[in-house]
mmCIF file of C-alpha atoms in Angstrom:
data_model
loop_
_atom_site.group_PDB
_atom_site.id
_atom_site.type_symbol
_atom_site.label_atom_id
_atom_site.label_comp_id
_atom_site.label_asym_id
_atom_site.label_seq_id
_atom_site.Cartn_x
_atom_site.Cartn_y
_atom_site.Cartn_z
ATOM 1 C CA MET A 1 71.532 121.504 8.008
ATOM 2 C CA ALA A 2 67.967 120.203 7.737
ATOM 3 C CA ALA A 3 66.983 118.208 4.687
ATOM 4 C CA MET A 4 64.795 120.067 2.258
ATOM 5 C CA PRO A 5 61.622 118.333 1.155
ATOM 6 C CA VAL A 6 61.325 117.550 -2.519
ATOM 7 C CA LEU A 7 57.657 118.101 -3.349
ATOM 8 C CA PHE A 8 57.799 117.069 -6.983
ATOM 9 C CA ASP A 9 60.418 115.410 -9.192
ATOM 10 C CA ASP A 10 58.945 114.306 -12.494
ATOM 11 C CA ASP A 11 58.162 115.504 -15.998
ATOM 12 C CA VAL A 12 55.678 118.258 -16.799
ATOM 13 C CA PHE A 13 54.092 118.782 -20.195
ATOM 14 C CA PRO A 14 54.432 122.316 -21.537
ATOM 15 C CA GLU A 15 52.190 123.401 -24.373
ATOM 16 C CA TYR A 16 52.956 126.450 -26.497
ATOM 17 C CA HIS A 17 56.217 127.011 -24.550
ATOM 18 C CA ARG A 18 54.604 127.145 -21.100
ATOM 19 C CA PHE A 19 53.257 125.340 -18.092
ATOM 20 C CA GLU A 20 51.490 126.648 -14.998
ATOM 21 C CA LEU A 21 51.497 125.984 -11.305
ATOM 22 C CA ARG A 22 48.426 127.494 -9.714
ATOM 23 C CA ASN A 23 46.078 127.320 -6.798
ATOM 24 C CA PRO A 24 43.057 125.229 -7.881
ATOM 25 C CA SER A 25 40.571 128.114 -7.595
ATOM 26 C CA VAL A 26 42.650 130.409 -9.841
ATOM 27 C CA ASP A 27 41.774 130.611 -13.531
ATOM 28 C CA PRO A 28 44.368 129.421 -16.038
ATOM 29 C CA GLY A 29 45.665 131.588 -18.852
ATOM 30 C CA GLY A 30 47.743 134.686 -19.358
ATOM 31 C CA ASP A 31 51.513 134.791 -19.211
ATOM 32 C CA GLY A 32 51.756 136.374 -15.762
ATOM 33 C CA CYS A 33 54.871 138.327 -16.719
ATOM 34 C CA GLY A 34 53.436 141.760 -17.502
ATOM 35 C CA GLY A 35 55.137 144.474 -15.453
ATOM 36 C CA GLN A 36 57.956 142.156 -14.408
ATOM 37 C CA VAL A 37 61.696 142.351 -15.078
ATOM 38 C CA ASN A 38 61.933 138.632 -15.905
ATOM 39 C CA GLY A 39 59.922 136.985 -18.633
ATOM 40 C CA ILE A 40 60.368 133.299 -17.882
ATOM 41 C CA LEU A 41 58.649 133.026 -14.467
ATOM 42 C CA GLY A 42 55.333 134.866 -14.441
ATOM 43 C CA ALA A 43 54.146 135.640 -10.928
ATOM 44 C CA ALA A 44 52.233 138.891 -11.473
ATOM 45 C CA GLU A 45 48.895 137.324 -10.503
ATOM 46 C CA PRO A 46 48.189 135.910 -7.010
ATOM 47 C CA GLY A 47 47.853 132.139 -6.946
ATOM 48 C CA LYS A 48 49.560 131.463 -10.277
ATOM 49 C CA LEU A 49 53.077 130.849 -11.606
ATOM 50 C CA VAL A 50 53.605 130.656 -15.360
ATOM 51 C CA VAL A 51 56.855 129.110 -16.587
ATOM 52 C CA GLN A 52 57.985 129.904 -20.142
ATOM 53 C CA THR A 53 59.898 127.001 -21.651
ATOM 54 C CA GLY A 54 62.077 126.752 -24.713
ATOM 55 C CA LYS A 55 60.352 123.521 -25.688
ATOM 56 C CA HIS A 56 57.058 124.074 -27.484
ATOM 57 C CA THR A 57 55.315 120.834 -26.501
ATOM 58 C CA GLY A 58 56.437 117.678 -24.738
ATOM 59 C CA ASP A 59 57.849 116.484 -21.451
ATOM 60 C CA VAL A 60 60.477 118.452 -19.528
ATOM 61 C CA PRO A 61 61.913 117.431 -16.132
ATOM 62 C CA LEU A 62 60.895 119.611 -13.160
ATOM 63 C CA ARG A 63 62.001 119.354 -9.545
ATOM 64 C CA ILE A 64 60.279 121.446 -6.838
ATOM 65 C CA GLU A 65 61.965 121.930 -3.454
ATOM 66 C CA ARG A 66 60.656 123.646 -0.325
ATOM 67 C CA HIS A 67 63.179 125.441 1.884
ATOM 68 C CA GLU A 68 62.777 127.201 5.221
ATOM 69 C CA ALA A 69 65.154 130.006 4.125
ATOM 70 C CA GLU A 70 66.768 131.149 0.890
ATOM 71 C CA PRO A 71 69.069 128.428 -0.453
ATOM 72 C CA PRO A 72 72.384 129.355 -2.098
ATOM 73 C CA PRO A 73 72.226 129.495 -5.906
ATOM 74 C CA GLU A 74 73.815 126.553 -7.697
ATOM 75 C CA PRO A 75 76.223 127.370 -10.564
ATOM 76 C CA VAL A 76 75.026 124.513 -12.818
ATOM 77 C CA TRP A 77 71.894 126.462 -13.842
ATOM 78 C CA THR A 78 72.294 128.806 -16.819
ATOM 79 C CA GLU A 79 68.996 130.700 -16.400
ATOM 80 C CA VAL A 80 67.998 131.789 -12.901
ATOM 81 C CA VAL A 81 65.198 134.181 -11.935
ATOM 82 C CA GLU A 82 63.272 134.914 -8.745
ATOM 83 C CA ALA A 83 59.785 136.220 -8.127
ATOM 84 C CA SER A 84 57.390 136.540 -5.225
ATOM 85 C CA PHE A 85 54.372 134.252 -5.187
ATOM 86 C CA THR A 86 51.208 134.720 -3.175
ATOM 87 C CA SER A 87 49.604 131.337 -2.551
ATOM 88 C CA VAL A 88 45.903 131.809 -1.818
ATOM 89 C CA GLU A 89 45.317 128.124 -0.994
ATOM 90 C CA ASP A 90 47.282 125.252 0.551
ATOM 91 C CA GLU A 91 47.593 123.325 -2.699
ATOM 92 C CA VAL A 92 49.243 124.175 -5.991
ATOM 93 C CA ALA A 93 48.169 122.204 -9.065
ATOM 94 C CA ILE A 94 50.910 121.216 -11.485
ATOM 95 C CA ASP A 95 48.532 119.694 -14.029
ATOM 96 C CA PRO A 96 44.907 118.512 -13.885
ATOM 97 C CA ASN A 97 45.959 115.285 -12.127
ATOM 98 C CA THR A 98 48.782 116.445 -9.839
ATOM 99 C CA ALA A 99 48.782 118.868 -6.917
ATOM 100 C CA ILE A 100 51.298 119.449 -4.148
ATOM 101 C CA ARG A 101 50.810 120.883 -0.680
ATOM 102 C CA TRP A 102 52.612 124.204 -0.933
ATOM 103 C CA GLY A 103 50.923 126.204 1.839
ATOM 104 C CA LYS A 104 49.167 129.578 1.994
ATOM 105 C CA GLY A 105 51.011 132.849 2.249
ATOM 106 C CA PHE A 106 53.894 134.759 0.708
ATOM 107 C CA PHE A 107 56.818 132.908 -0.840
ATOM 108 C CA ARG A 108 59.907 133.614 -2.873
ATOM 109 C CA VAL A 109 60.358 131.303 -5.863
ATOM 110 C CA ARG A 110 63.642 130.738 -7.653
ATOM 111 C CA MET A 111 63.231 129.161 -11.069
ATOM 112 C CA CYS A 112 66.358 127.639 -12.580
ATOM 113 C CA ALA A 113 66.788 126.162 -16.043
ATOM 114 C CA VAL A 114 69.593 124.553 -17.989
ATOM 115 C CA HIS A 115 69.745 123.963 -21.755
ATOM 116 C CA TYR A 116 67.082 126.653 -22.079
ATOM 117 C CA HIS A 117 66.683 127.539 -25.720
ATOM 118 C CA HIS A 118 63.991 127.983 -28.295
ATOM 119 C CA GLU A 119 63.865 124.721 -30.216
ATOM 120 C CA PHE A 120 64.045 126.546 -33.565
ATOM 121 C CA ASP A 121 66.769 128.960 -32.446
ATOM 122 C CA GLU A 122 69.559 126.665 -31.355
ATOM 123 C CA GLU A 123 69.769 122.962 -30.650
ATOM 124 C CA ALA A 124 71.259 121.568 -27.453
ATOM 125 C CA ASP A 125 72.750 118.149 -26.923
ATOM 126 C CA GLU A 126 71.039 117.899 -23.538
ATOM 127 C CA PRO A 127 67.314 118.286 -22.831
ATOM 128 C CA GLU A 128 65.985 121.349 -21.089
ATOM 129 C CA ARG A 129 65.264 120.858 -17.370
ATOM 130 C CA PHE A 130 63.969 122.969 -14.513
ATOM 131 C CA LEU A 131 64.333 123.410 -10.764
ATOM 132 C CA MET A 132 61.964 125.494 -8.649
ATOM 133 C CA GLN A 133 62.954 126.315 -5.078
ATOM 134 C CA PHE A 134 60.637 128.194 -2.754
ATOM 135 C CA TRP A 135 60.750 129.516 0.784
ATOM 136 C CA PRO A 136 58.620 131.838 2.955
ATOM 137 C CA ALA A 137 59.426 135.498 2.269
ATOM 138 C CA PRO A 138 57.633 138.838 2.080
ATOM 139 C CA PRO A 139 56.769 140.171 -1.397
ATOM 140 C CA ALA A 140 59.672 141.756 -3.264
ATOM 141 C CA PRO A 141 60.314 142.715 -6.900
ATOM 142 C CA ASP A 142 61.251 139.924 -9.284
ATOM 143 C CA ARG A 143 64.817 139.743 -10.527
ATOM 144 C CA ILE A 144 67.073 138.095 -13.055
ATOM 145 C CA ILE A 145 70.023 136.399 -11.356
ATOM 146 C CA ARG A 146 71.592 134.713 -14.375
ATOM 147 C CA GLN A 147 70.701 134.926 -18.058
ATOM 148 C CA THR A 148 72.761 133.275 -20.797
ATOM 149 C CA SER A 149 70.405 132.394 -23.665
ATOM 150 C CA ARG A 150 69.105 134.681 -26.403
ATOM 151 C CA TYR A 151 65.655 133.166 -25.958
ATOM 152 C CA ALA A 152 65.532 134.081 -22.241
ATOM 153 C CA ALA A 153 66.767 137.588 -23.094
ATOM 154 C CA SER A 154 63.932 138.021 -25.607
ATOM 155 C CA GLU A 155 61.361 136.767 -23.059
ATOM 156 C CA HIS A 156 62.716 139.220 -20.455
ATOM 157 C CA ALA A 157 62.479 142.105 -22.951
ATOM 158 C CA ARG A 158 58.900 141.113 -23.830
ATOM 159 C CA ALA A 159 57.860 141.108 -20.155
ATOM 160 C CA GLN A 160 59.480 144.490 -19.541
ATOM 161 C CA ALA A 161 57.514 145.964 -22.458
ATOM 162 C CA THR A 162 54.180 144.508 -21.288
ATOM 163 C CA PRO A 163 52.047 146.430 -18.764
ATOM 164 C CA PRO A 164 51.120 144.688 -15.497
ATOM 165 C CA PRO A 165 47.774 142.882 -15.348
ATOM 166 C CA LEU A 166 44.751 144.824 -14.179
ATOM 167 C CA THR A 167 43.936 144.382 -10.501
ATOM 168 C CA PRO A 168 40.382 143.282 -9.661
#
């Protein structure tokens, strides 16, 4: 089996329970989840992924892996969702100072989280952390693979009640 490249393995800094990965030419903002089944990985707009975190503000660990085909899900993750992502440029910015070479085209993204909770809802002994795995794949509807927290359930319900974004 070929080794999968790790494109990023560091902390990100969510603000207001979210962080974005987006192509540099794409405007920030919005939650990206309108019209989706899942509410924790917004991918409704081309060139942008919006991750909803339990933590309001502060560092959370994120690892991003690129695969050539769909990897098997790992049981350690308590929240797992997938969505299709259309990358309109080769690079994806993680923050104003960090970008990774992701590639143009259609991808499937699996976002995994553990210790995912709203900081005022329930406290965890371990810090929240995230894994994003992506691989080339044609567009397909988003889906919830595993959901265990009340906070994720409320985010999913919010997304399902929100209309999709307007197309240009």
